[in-house]
GROMACS .gro file of C-alpha atoms in nm:
model
  441
    1MET     CA    1  -0.052  -4.181  -5.244
    2PRO     CA    2   0.016  -4.551  -5.324
    3TYR     CA    3   0.297  -4.730  -5.143
    4THR     CA    4   0.498  -4.780  -5.464
    5GLU     CA    5   0.490  -4.409  -5.552
    6ILE     CA    6   0.614  -4.322  -5.203
    7LEU     CA    7   0.898  -4.571  -5.262
    8SER     CA    8   0.985  -4.395  -5.591
    9LEU     CA    9   1.023  -4.061  -5.411
   10VAL     CA   10   1.233  -4.218  -5.135
   11MET     CA   11   1.447  -4.382  -5.405
   12ILE     CA   12   1.523  -4.045  -5.565
   13GLY     CA   13   1.604  -3.897  -5.224
   14SER     CA   14   1.831  -4.189  -5.137
   15PHE     CA   15   2.015  -4.151  -5.467
   16PHE     CA   16   2.097  -3.785  -5.396
   17ILE     CA   17   2.199  -3.862  -5.036
   18MET     CA   18   2.441  -4.133  -5.151
   19LEU     CA   19   2.576  -3.895  -5.416
   20LEU     CA   20   2.635  -3.617  -5.163
   21VAL     CA   21   2.804  -3.861  -4.922
   22GLY     CA   22   3.056  -3.932  -5.198
   23PHE     CA   23   2.965  -4.268  -5.354
   24PRO     CA   24   3.041  -4.303  -5.727
   25VAL     CA   25   2.748  -4.227  -5.957
   26ALA     CA   26   2.725  -4.583  -6.093
   27ILE     CA   27   2.710  -4.732  -5.741
   28CYS     CA   28   2.437  -4.485  -5.641
   29LEU     CA   29   2.231  -4.577  -5.947
   30GLY     CA   30   2.268  -4.954  -5.918
   31THR     CA   31   2.217  -4.972  -5.542
   32THR     CA   32   1.906  -4.754  -5.521
   33GLY     CA   33   1.751  -4.915  -5.829
   34LEU     CA   34   1.802  -5.273  -5.715
   35VAL     CA   35   1.710  -5.214  -5.348
   36PHE     CA   36   1.391  -5.014  -5.406
   37GLY     CA   37   1.286  -5.224  -5.704
   38PHE     CA   38   1.316  -5.531  -5.483
   39LEU     CA   39   1.122  -5.364  -5.199
   40GLY     CA   40   0.841  -5.278  -5.438
   41PHE     CA   41   0.812  -5.592  -5.652
   42GLY     CA   42   1.065  -5.851  -5.541
   43THR     CA   43   1.271  -6.007  -5.820
   44SER     CA   44   0.993  -5.998  -6.083
   45LEU     CA   45   1.066  -5.638  -6.183
   46PHE     CA   46   1.411  -5.719  -6.314
   47GLY     CA   47   1.322  -5.984  -6.571
   48LEU     CA   48   1.400  -5.733  -6.848
   49LEU     CA   49   1.731  -5.624  -6.694
   50PRO     CA   50   1.964  -5.866  -6.882
   51ALA     CA   51   1.813  -5.763  -7.216
   52ARG     CA   52   1.844  -5.393  -7.127
   53ILE     CA   53   2.212  -5.432  -7.031
   54PHE     CA   54   2.282  -5.640  -7.342
   55GLY     CA   55   2.126  -5.360  -7.549
   56VAL     CA   56   2.365  -5.104  -7.397
   57VAL     CA   57   2.687  -5.302  -7.445
   58THR     CA   58   2.598  -5.403  -7.804
   59ASN     CA   59   2.478  -5.058  -7.914
   60TYR     CA   60   2.675  -4.987  -8.233
   61THR     CA   61   2.634  -4.610  -8.206
   62LEU     CA   62   2.782  -4.598  -7.856
   63LEU     CA   63   3.100  -4.753  -7.996
   64ALA     CA   64   3.177  -4.400  -8.118
   65LEU     CA   65   3.233  -4.289  -7.755
   66PRO     CA   66   3.572  -4.459  -7.691
   67LEU     CA   67   3.688  -4.366  -8.040
   68PHE     CA   68   3.611  -3.996  -7.995
   69ILE     CA   69   3.762  -4.003  -7.644
   70PHE     CA   70   4.081  -4.159  -7.786
   71MET     CA   71   4.086  -3.892  -8.057
   72GLY     CA   72   4.062  -3.612  -7.801
   73ILE     CA   73   4.335  -3.755  -7.577
   74MET     CA   74   4.568  -3.810  -7.872
   75LEU     CA   75   4.519  -3.451  -7.989
   76GLU     CA   76   4.597  -3.333  -7.638
   77LYS     CA   77   4.915  -3.542  -7.623
   78SER     CA   78   5.031  -3.417  -7.964
   79LYS     CA   79   5.018  -3.057  -7.828
   80ILE     CA   80   4.813  -2.932  -8.123
   81ALA     CA   81   4.623  -2.690  -7.897
   82GLU     CA   82   4.952  -2.539  -7.782
   83SER     CA   83   5.059  -2.469  -8.140
   84LEU     CA   84   4.715  -2.334  -8.234
   85ILE     CA   85   4.706  -2.085  -7.945
   86GLU     CA   86   5.057  -1.961  -8.024
   87VAL     CA   87   4.999  -1.909  -8.397
   88ILE     CA   88   4.640  -1.778  -8.386
   89GLY     CA   89   4.733  -1.556  -8.089
   90LEU     CA   90   5.011  -1.395  -8.294
   91ALA     CA   91   4.779  -1.352  -8.592
   92MET     CA   92   4.515  -1.173  -8.381
   93GLY     CA   93   4.750  -1.011  -8.132
   94GLY     CA   94   4.704  -0.661  -8.272
   95LEU     CA   95   4.343  -0.657  -8.151
   96ARG     CA   96   4.251  -0.575  -7.794
   97GLY     CA   97   4.149  -0.912  -7.660
   98GLY     CA   98   4.324  -1.085  -7.951
   99MET     CA   99   4.473  -1.360  -7.732
  100ALA     CA  100   4.132  -1.425  -7.576
  101LEU     CA  101   3.981  -1.447  -7.926
  102ALA     CA  102   4.250  -1.698  -8.017
  103ILE     CA  103   4.153  -1.911  -7.718
  104ILE     CA  104   3.786  -1.908  -7.827
  105ILE     CA  105   3.883  -2.012  -8.181
  106VAL     CA  106   4.104  -2.289  -8.044
  107GLY     CA  107   3.815  -2.396  -7.819
  108VAL     CA  108   3.594  -2.428  -8.128
  109LEU     CA  109   3.857  -2.621  -8.324
  110MET     CA  110   3.949  -2.853  -8.036
  111GLY     CA  111   3.583  -2.904  -7.950
  112ALA     CA  112   3.503  -2.993  -8.310
  113ALA     CA  113   3.807  -3.221  -8.325
  114SER     CA  114   3.759  -3.411  -8.001
  115GLY     CA  115   3.454  -3.321  -7.791
  116VAL     CA  116   3.643  -3.381  -7.463
  117VAL     CA  117   3.601  -3.086  -7.223
  118GLY     CA  118   3.849  -3.177  -6.951
  119ALA     CA  119   4.140  -3.218  -7.191
  120THR     CA  120   4.071  -2.885  -7.362
  121VAL     CA  121   4.034  -2.680  -7.040
  122VAL     CA  122   4.344  -2.832  -6.879
  123THR     CA  123   4.553  -2.791  -7.195
  124MET     CA  124   4.454  -2.427  -7.249
  125GLY     CA  125   4.489  -2.353  -6.878
  126LEU     CA  126   4.846  -2.486  -6.876
  127ILE     CA  127   4.944  -2.312  -7.199
  128ALA     CA  128   4.759  -1.982  -7.198
  129LEU     CA  129   4.653  -1.869  -6.849
  130GLY     CA  130   5.001  -1.767  -6.729
  131PRO     CA  131   5.093  -1.581  -7.053
  132LEU     CA  132   4.756  -1.399  -7.056
  133ILE     CA  133   4.806  -1.273  -6.700
  134ASN     CA  134   5.168  -1.178  -6.773
  135ARG     CA  135   5.049  -0.972  -7.071
  136GLY     CA  136   4.820  -0.770  -6.846
  137TYR     CA  137   4.489  -0.953  -6.886
  138ASP     CA  138   4.249  -0.936  -6.595
  139THR     CA  139   4.274  -1.265  -6.404
  140ALA     CA  140   3.896  -1.318  -6.394
  141VAL     CA  141   3.854  -1.249  -6.768
  142ALA     CA  142   4.143  -1.480  -6.859
  143SER     CA  143   4.004  -1.759  -6.638
  144GLY     CA  144   3.649  -1.714  -6.767
  145VAL     CA  145   3.740  -1.725  -7.135
  146ILE     CA  146   3.949  -2.043  -7.089
  147CYS     CA  147   3.672  -2.222  -6.895
  148ALA     CA  148   3.397  -2.115  -7.136
  149SER     CA  149   3.595  -2.190  -7.452
  150GLY     CA  150   3.690  -2.532  -7.317
  151THR     CA  151   3.323  -2.625  -7.274
  152LEU     CA  152   3.236  -2.555  -7.640
  153GLY     CA  153   3.315  -2.919  -7.710
  154GLN     CA  154   2.990  -3.008  -7.532
  155ILE     CA  155   2.772  -2.848  -7.800
  156ILE     CA  156   2.992  -2.840  -8.110
  157PRO     CA  157   2.990  -3.188  -8.269
  158PRO     CA  158   3.131  -3.448  -8.233
  159SER     CA  159   3.017  -3.411  -7.873
  160LEU     CA  160   2.993  -3.694  -7.621
  161VAL     CA  161   2.683  -3.522  -7.480
  162LEU     CA  162   2.512  -3.534  -7.820
  163ILE     CA  163   2.597  -3.901  -7.871
  164LEU     CA  164   2.441  -3.995  -7.535
  165LEU     CA  165   2.141  -3.765  -7.587
  166ALA     CA  166   2.079  -3.936  -7.921
  167ASP     CA  167   2.065  -4.269  -7.740
  168ILE     CA  168   1.836  -4.134  -7.464
  169MET     CA  169   1.597  -3.953  -7.700
  170GLY     CA  170   1.585  -4.208  -7.979
  171GLU     CA  171   1.725  -3.968  -8.240
  172SER     CA  172   2.007  -4.039  -8.484
  173VAL     CA  173   2.349  -3.905  -8.391
  174GLY     CA  174   2.383  -3.744  -8.733
  175THR     CA  175   2.061  -3.548  -8.684
  176LEU     CA  176   2.177  -3.409  -8.350
  177PHE     CA  177   2.523  -3.329  -8.488
  178ALA     CA  178   2.363  -3.131  -8.772
  179ALA     CA  179   2.115  -2.962  -8.537
  180ALA     CA  180   2.389  -2.859  -8.291
  181LEU     CA  181   2.635  -2.716  -8.545
  182PHE     CA  182   2.472  -2.378  -8.601
  183PRO     CA  183   2.374  -2.311  -8.233
  184GLY     CA  184   2.731  -2.403  -8.131
  185LEU     CA  185   2.876  -2.153  -8.378
  186ILE     CA  186   2.629  -1.884  -8.266
  187LEU     CA  187   2.733  -1.940  -7.904
  188SER     CA  188   3.099  -1.912  -8.004
  189GLY     CA  189   3.017  -1.592  -8.193
  190MET     CA  190   2.856  -1.445  -7.882
  191PHE     CA  191   3.171  -1.526  -7.683
  192VAL     CA  192   3.373  -1.341  -7.949
  193ALA     CA  193   3.134  -1.043  -7.940
  194TYR     CA  194   3.169  -1.020  -7.561
  195ILE     CA  195   3.551  -1.008  -7.582
  196LEU     CA  196   3.538  -0.746  -7.861
  197LEU     CA  197   3.304  -0.532  -7.649
  198LEU     CA  198   3.543  -0.562  -7.355
  199GLY     CA  199   3.823  -0.446  -7.586
  200VAL     CA  200   3.620  -0.137  -7.680
  201PHE     CA  201   3.475  -0.037  -7.342
  202ARG     CA  202   3.728  -0.181  -7.092
  203PRO     CA  203   4.051  -0.215  -7.293
  204HIS     CA  204   4.271  -0.236  -6.983
  205LEU     CA  205   4.119  -0.579  -6.907
  206VAL     CA  206   4.221  -0.730  -7.245
  207PRO     CA  207   4.531  -0.549  -7.381
  208ALA     CA  208   4.677  -0.622  -7.725
  209ILE     CA  209   5.011  -0.799  -7.771
  210PRO     CA  210   5.289  -0.535  -7.786
  211LYS     CA  211   5.386  -0.434  -8.139
  212GLU     CA  212   5.751  -0.517  -8.073
  213GLU     CA  213   5.662  -0.879  -7.992
  214ARG     CA  214   5.449  -0.914  -8.303
  215ALA     CA  215   5.725  -0.770  -8.519
  216LEU     CA  216   5.953  -1.063  -8.433
  217THR     CA  217   5.750  -1.282  -8.673
  218SER     CA  218   5.718  -1.168  -9.036
  219ARG     CA  219   5.387  -1.191  -9.220
  220ARG     CA  220   5.528  -1.459  -9.448
  221GLU     CA  221   5.642  -1.670  -9.153
  222LEU     CA  222   5.306  -1.619  -8.984
  223GLY     CA  223   5.119  -1.723  -9.298
  224MET     CA  224   5.327  -2.040  -9.329
  225LYS     CA  225   5.269  -2.123  -8.963
  226LEU     CA  226   4.894  -2.071  -9.003
  227LEU     CA  227   4.886  -2.312  -9.299
  228LYS     CA  228   5.102  -2.570  -9.122
  229VAL     CA  229   4.931  -2.555  -8.781
  230VAL     CA  230   4.565  -2.463  -8.850
  231LEU     CA  231   4.499  -2.652  -9.173
  232PRO     CA  232   4.553  -3.013  -9.046
  233PRO     CA  233   4.299  -2.992  -8.757
  234ILE     CA  234   4.045  -2.825  -8.988
  235ALA     CA  235   4.096  -3.105  -9.240
  236LEU     CA  236   4.035  -3.361  -8.963
  237ILE     CA  237   3.716  -3.179  -8.858
  238VAL     CA  238   3.588  -3.170  -9.216
  239LEU     CA  239   3.672  -3.540  -9.257
  240VAL     CA  240   3.484  -3.644  -8.941
  241LEU     CA  241   3.184  -3.407  -8.939
  242GLY     CA  242   3.151  -3.383  -9.316
  243SER     CA  243   3.130  -3.760  -9.352
  244ILE     CA  244   2.858  -3.781  -9.082
  245ILE     CA  245   2.645  -3.482  -9.187
  246GLY     CA  246   2.693  -3.565  -9.555
  247GLY     CA  247   2.564  -3.918  -9.496
  248ILE     CA  248   2.887  -4.078  -9.620
  249ALA     CA  249   2.972  -4.255  -9.294
  250ALA     CA  250   2.794  -4.355  -8.974
  251PRO     CA  251   2.909  -4.177  -8.656
  252THR     CA  252   3.104  -4.484  -8.542
  253GLU     CA  253   3.281  -4.511  -8.878
  254ALA     CA  254   3.359  -4.139  -8.876
  255ALA     CA  255   3.490  -4.169  -8.520
  256SER     CA  256   3.729  -4.443  -8.629
  257MET     CA  257   3.854  -4.217  -8.909
  258GLY     CA  258   3.898  -3.937  -8.655
  259ALA     CA  259   4.092  -4.165  -8.419
  260LEU     CA  260   4.323  -4.266  -8.704
  261GLY     CA  261   4.349  -3.902  -8.814
  262SER     CA  262   4.458  -3.795  -8.465
  263VAL     CA  263   4.739  -4.053  -8.475
  264VAL     CA  264   4.845  -3.922  -8.818
  265LEU     CA  265   4.847  -3.562  -8.687
  266ALA     CA  266   5.057  -3.667  -8.388
  267PHE     CA  267   5.300  -3.834  -8.631
  268MET     CA  268   5.312  -3.522  -8.850
  269THR     CA  269   5.403  -3.306  -8.550
  270GLY     CA  270   5.683  -3.547  -8.458
  271ARG     CA  271   5.528  -3.628  -8.119
  272LEU     CA  272   5.399  -3.981  -8.183
  273SER     CA  273   5.565  -4.243  -7.966
  274PHE     CA  274   5.470  -4.575  -7.814
  275ALA     CA  275   5.443  -4.415  -7.468
  276ILE     CA  276   5.197  -4.150  -7.596
  277LEU     CA  277   4.994  -4.410  -7.788
  278LYS     CA  278   4.980  -4.634  -7.480
  279SER     CA  279   4.874  -4.340  -7.260
  280ALA     CA  280   4.599  -4.239  -7.505
  281VAL     CA  281   4.463  -4.595  -7.529
  282ARG     CA  282   4.467  -4.634  -7.150
  283GLY     CA  283   4.295  -4.298  -7.098
  284ALA     CA  284   4.026  -4.384  -7.354
  285PHE     CA  285   3.964  -4.723  -7.187
  286VAL     CA  286   3.935  -4.574  -6.837
  287THR     CA  287   3.701  -4.291  -6.940
  288SER     CA  288   3.489  -4.521  -7.160
  289ALA     CA  289   3.461  -4.776  -6.879
  290MET     CA  290   3.334  -4.508  -6.643
  291VAL     CA  291   3.071  -4.393  -6.894
  292PHE     CA  292   2.953  -4.744  -6.980
  293LEU     CA  293   2.938  -4.846  -6.614
  294ILE     CA  294   2.702  -4.553  -6.554
  295LEU     CA  295   2.494  -4.651  -6.858
  296ILE     CA  296   2.466  -5.012  -6.737
  297PHE     CA  297   2.380  -4.921  -6.378
  298ALA     CA  298   2.124  -4.668  -6.498
  299GLN     CA  299   1.915  -4.959  -6.634
  300PRO     CA  300   1.797  -5.104  -6.296
  301PHE     CA  301   1.739  -4.748  -6.172
  302GLY     CA  302   1.517  -4.665  -6.471
  303LEU     CA  303   1.327  -4.994  -6.446
  304ALA     CA  304   1.261  -4.948  -6.075
  305PHE     CA  305   1.152  -4.585  -6.105
  306ARG     CA  306   0.906  -4.660  -6.386
  307GLY     CA  307   0.782  -4.977  -6.217
  308LEU     CA  308   0.718  -4.791  -5.891
  309GLY     CA  309   0.510  -4.528  -6.069
  310GLY     CA  310   0.760  -4.243  -6.051
  311GLU     CA  311   0.711  -4.159  -6.417
  312ARG     CA  312   0.339  -4.110  -6.357
  313LEU     CA  313   0.415  -3.877  -6.067
  314VAL     CA  314   0.634  -3.662  -6.290
  315GLN     CA  315   0.366  -3.650  -6.560
  316ASP     CA  316   0.104  -3.543  -6.304
  317ALA     CA  317   0.337  -3.270  -6.179
  318PHE     CA  318   0.402  -3.145  -6.533
  319ALA     CA  319   0.027  -3.130  -6.598
  320LEU     CA  320   0.009  -2.857  -6.332
  321VAL     CA  321   0.264  -2.636  -6.513
  322PRO     CA  322   0.087  -2.345  -6.689
  323GLY     CA  323   0.162  -2.242  -7.047
  324GLY     CA  324   0.117  -2.573  -7.229
  325LEU     CA  325   0.417  -2.723  -7.409
  326GLU     CA  326   0.622  -2.402  -7.399
  327GLY     CA  327   0.567  -2.370  -7.025
  328GLN     CA  328   0.672  -2.732  -6.973
  329ILE     CA  329   0.990  -2.685  -7.179
  330PHE     CA  330   1.073  -2.371  -6.981
  331PHE     CA  331   1.017  -2.563  -6.657
  332LEU     CA  332   1.247  -2.844  -6.778
  333MET     CA  333   1.519  -2.592  -6.870
  334PHE     CA  334   1.490  -2.432  -6.526
  335ILE     CA  335   1.520  -2.769  -6.347
  336LEU     CA  336   1.822  -2.875  -6.557
  337PHE     CA  337   1.993  -2.541  -6.494
  338ILE     CA  338   1.946  -2.572  -6.117
  339LEU     CA  339   2.064  -2.935  -6.118
  340GLY     CA  340   2.374  -2.821  -6.306
  341PHE     CA  341   2.496  -2.640  -5.994
  342PHE     CA  342   2.528  -2.973  -5.813
  343LEU     CA  343   2.541  -3.262  -6.063
  344GLU     CA  344   2.747  -3.362  -6.365
  345TRP     CA  345   2.589  -3.361  -6.710
  346ILE     CA  346   2.591  -3.741  -6.737
  347GLU     CA  347   2.397  -3.775  -6.410
  348ILE     CA  348   2.143  -3.518  -6.525
  349SER     CA  349   2.113  -3.686  -6.866
  350TYR     CA  350   2.049  -4.037  -6.736
  351ILE     CA  351   1.856  -3.959  -6.417
  352ALA     CA  352   1.658  -3.638  -6.456
  353LEU     CA  353   1.604  -3.616  -6.830
  354PRO     CA  354   1.433  -3.955  -6.892
  355LEU     CA  355   1.171  -3.865  -6.631
  356PHE     CA  356   1.042  -3.581  -6.848
  357LEU     CA  357   1.076  -3.718  -7.201
  358PRO     CA  358   0.742  -3.908  -7.215
  359ILE     CA  359   0.558  -3.576  -7.165
  360PHE     CA  360   0.725  -3.423  -7.471
  361HIS     CA  361   0.677  -3.738  -7.677
  362GLN     CA  362   0.303  -3.729  -7.600
  363ALA     CA  363   0.287  -3.357  -7.686
  364GLY     CA  364   0.447  -3.422  -8.027
  365ALA     CA  365   0.747  -3.195  -7.963
  366ASP     CA  366   1.044  -3.217  -8.200
  367MET     CA  367   1.291  -3.422  -7.998
  368ALA     CA  368   1.593  -3.293  -8.191
  369TRP     CA  369   1.499  -2.939  -8.085
  370ILE     CA  370   1.453  -3.050  -7.724
  371ALA     CA  371   1.791  -3.229  -7.738
  372ILE     CA  372   1.975  -2.914  -7.852
  373LEU     CA  373   1.804  -2.705  -7.584
  374VAL     CA  374   1.914  -2.963  -7.327
  375ALA     CA  375   2.270  -2.976  -7.467
  376VAL     CA  376   2.319  -2.597  -7.453
  377ASN     CA  377   2.169  -2.596  -7.102
  378LEU     CA  378   2.390  -2.882  -6.984
  379GLN     CA  379   2.693  -2.691  -7.108
  380THR     CA  380   2.631  -2.438  -6.831
  381SER     CA  381   2.667  -2.719  -6.574
  382PHE     CA  382   3.042  -2.716  -6.648
  383LEU     CA  383   3.061  -2.348  -6.549
  384THR     CA  384   2.811  -2.301  -6.266
  385PRO     CA  385   2.964  -2.281  -5.914
  386PRO     CA  386   3.018  -2.456  -5.683
  387PHE     CA  387   3.062  -2.786  -5.871
  388GLY     CA  388   3.129  -2.680  -6.232
  389TRP     CA  389   3.391  -2.923  -6.360
  390ALA     CA  390   3.559  -2.670  -6.588
  391LEU     CA  391   3.625  -2.456  -6.279
  392PHE     CA  392   3.788  -2.752  -6.102
  393PHE     CA  393   3.993  -2.842  -6.409
  394LEU     CA  394   4.128  -2.488  -6.441
  395LYS     CA  395   4.194  -2.441  -6.070
  396GLY     CA  396   4.398  -2.760  -6.071
  397VAL     CA  397   4.646  -2.621  -6.325
  398ALA     CA  398   4.622  -2.245  -6.254
  399PRO     CA  399   4.912  -2.047  -6.102
  400PRO     CA  400   4.886  -1.997  -5.722
  401GLU     CA  401   4.789  -1.630  -5.759
  402VAL     CA  402   4.467  -1.723  -5.945
  403SER     CA  403   4.202  -1.755  -5.675
  404THR     CA  404   3.885  -1.963  -5.691
  405GLY     CA  405   3.685  -1.641  -5.650
  406ALA     CA  406   3.850  -1.492  -5.961
  407ILE     CA  407   3.760  -1.802  -6.164
  408TYR     CA  408   3.399  -1.785  -6.039
  409ARG     CA  409   3.373  -1.414  -6.129
  410GLY     CA  410   3.523  -1.477  -6.471
  411VAL     CA  411   3.267  -1.738  -6.575
  412LEU     CA  412   2.956  -1.540  -6.471
  413PRO     CA  413   2.930  -1.337  -6.797
  414PHE     CA  414   2.972  -1.655  -7.001
  415ILE     CA  415   2.698  -1.830  -6.802
  416GLY     CA  416   2.473  -1.537  -6.893
  417ILE     CA  417   2.573  -1.569  -7.260
  418GLN     CA  418   2.494  -1.942  -7.257
  419LEU     CA  419   2.151  -1.876  -7.104
  420LEU     CA  420   2.095  -1.625  -7.384
  421GLY     CA  421   2.190  -1.903  -7.626
  422VAL     CA  422   1.927  -2.132  -7.468
  423ALA     CA  423   1.670  -1.851  -7.501
  424LEU     CA  424   1.755  -1.799  -7.871
  425VAL     CA  425   1.719  -2.170  -7.956
  426PHE     CA  426   1.394  -2.178  -7.755
  427ALA     CA  427   1.251  -1.871  -7.931
  428TYR     CA  428   1.375  -1.970  -8.279
  429PRO     CA  429   1.370  -2.352  -8.319
  430GLY     CA  430   1.481  -2.309  -8.680
  431LEU     CA  431   1.832  -2.227  -8.557
  432ALA     CA  432   1.865  -2.594  -8.464
  433LEU     CA  433   1.631  -2.758  -8.715
  434TRP     CA  434   1.707  -2.591  -9.047
  435LEU     CA  435   2.024  -2.792  -9.124
  436PRO     CA  436   1.875  -3.139  -9.052
  437GLN     CA  437   1.570  -3.041  -9.258
  438ALA     CA  438   1.788  -2.910  -9.541
  439ILE     CA  439   1.980  -3.238  -9.546
  440GLY     CA  440   1.652  -3.432  -9.538
  441TRP     CA  441   1.675  -3.589  -9.188
   0.00000   0.00000   0.00000
């Protein structure tokens, strides 16, 4: 094996060691890329680096990231999720598992309105976990449904994952948004089906809201609350996604409309203040800075790995996988799933995924289909122990009686459902591709 290829393997190993020691992702990327690139080629390898970094910071599509992050934080601050859970929970409270179904619906609406997982899980954990347990819900089921519903924002557009995958894979953001819409709704439907089945076969785990409590709100009052609380977020979703998928606005333009819409919704709920606006802007800046720092520091890492021949090593390894293109896709899904136990989605997206993409480009695979498979797979990384971020988010706001073990047990069925979702998109590519094709993308 040539010296440079050995260096590429050592570089990957060094990256993971630094990550496990506790260094920030961006520092791990930049340090290993620059050091091993220099060891292999001196300074000549990095002649393209300024142009690569300039391309990242001037990418018009990536401007949508801070706007969507601001939108999600503003919706969290305006307590729209709290109102949605209360009203939809009352509307569905007569069903066994009705409150859990309300949480899934709110997860879909908040995911489609913001695409920020952490905010959704924390908000629903603070609002709903205690009341669910007090109403007799099994602790594991209540924890699992909150974690899983909070991650729906990773696949239902506008998703930060989809925006970054579009940049990595060279696809338009609108195409991936259209391709992800139907699989995201199918996944949500499978979550709903699981809760309904629990209500039929194990009703003691998901009891209905007592009739006396539901009787306190008349049907007329409930209908007015549904119109007042549910209609504005749906209108915002239609405004943002409809303008992108309909070709009326670019993703960045739609994100700016969504950011303005979130401010208007906060004003309509009477919760808009200078302190909330300042907090939302600051939160969007901090999160966006973290993401862009990783994107910038991923450039020397990618240059060094390709220059050292690491890409060729990966291609040679993939050539040994049996089953042709389908076998290679299955192998990629398996690797991403395993990495999800230990790494965040952004690390997987910018470190692992680019290593495999040339193989699929050469095979002529539909990259939009591959992107949706990857997105649904990456969603499981938020739920898989021991380092699933949704688990950490919920544990941080859960009552003391909710153990880590209960949260882990609660997410296991939803991990299985998400793997079933990956299998469905793999077996039936049309689930992801029919809408972009119908639109003409």
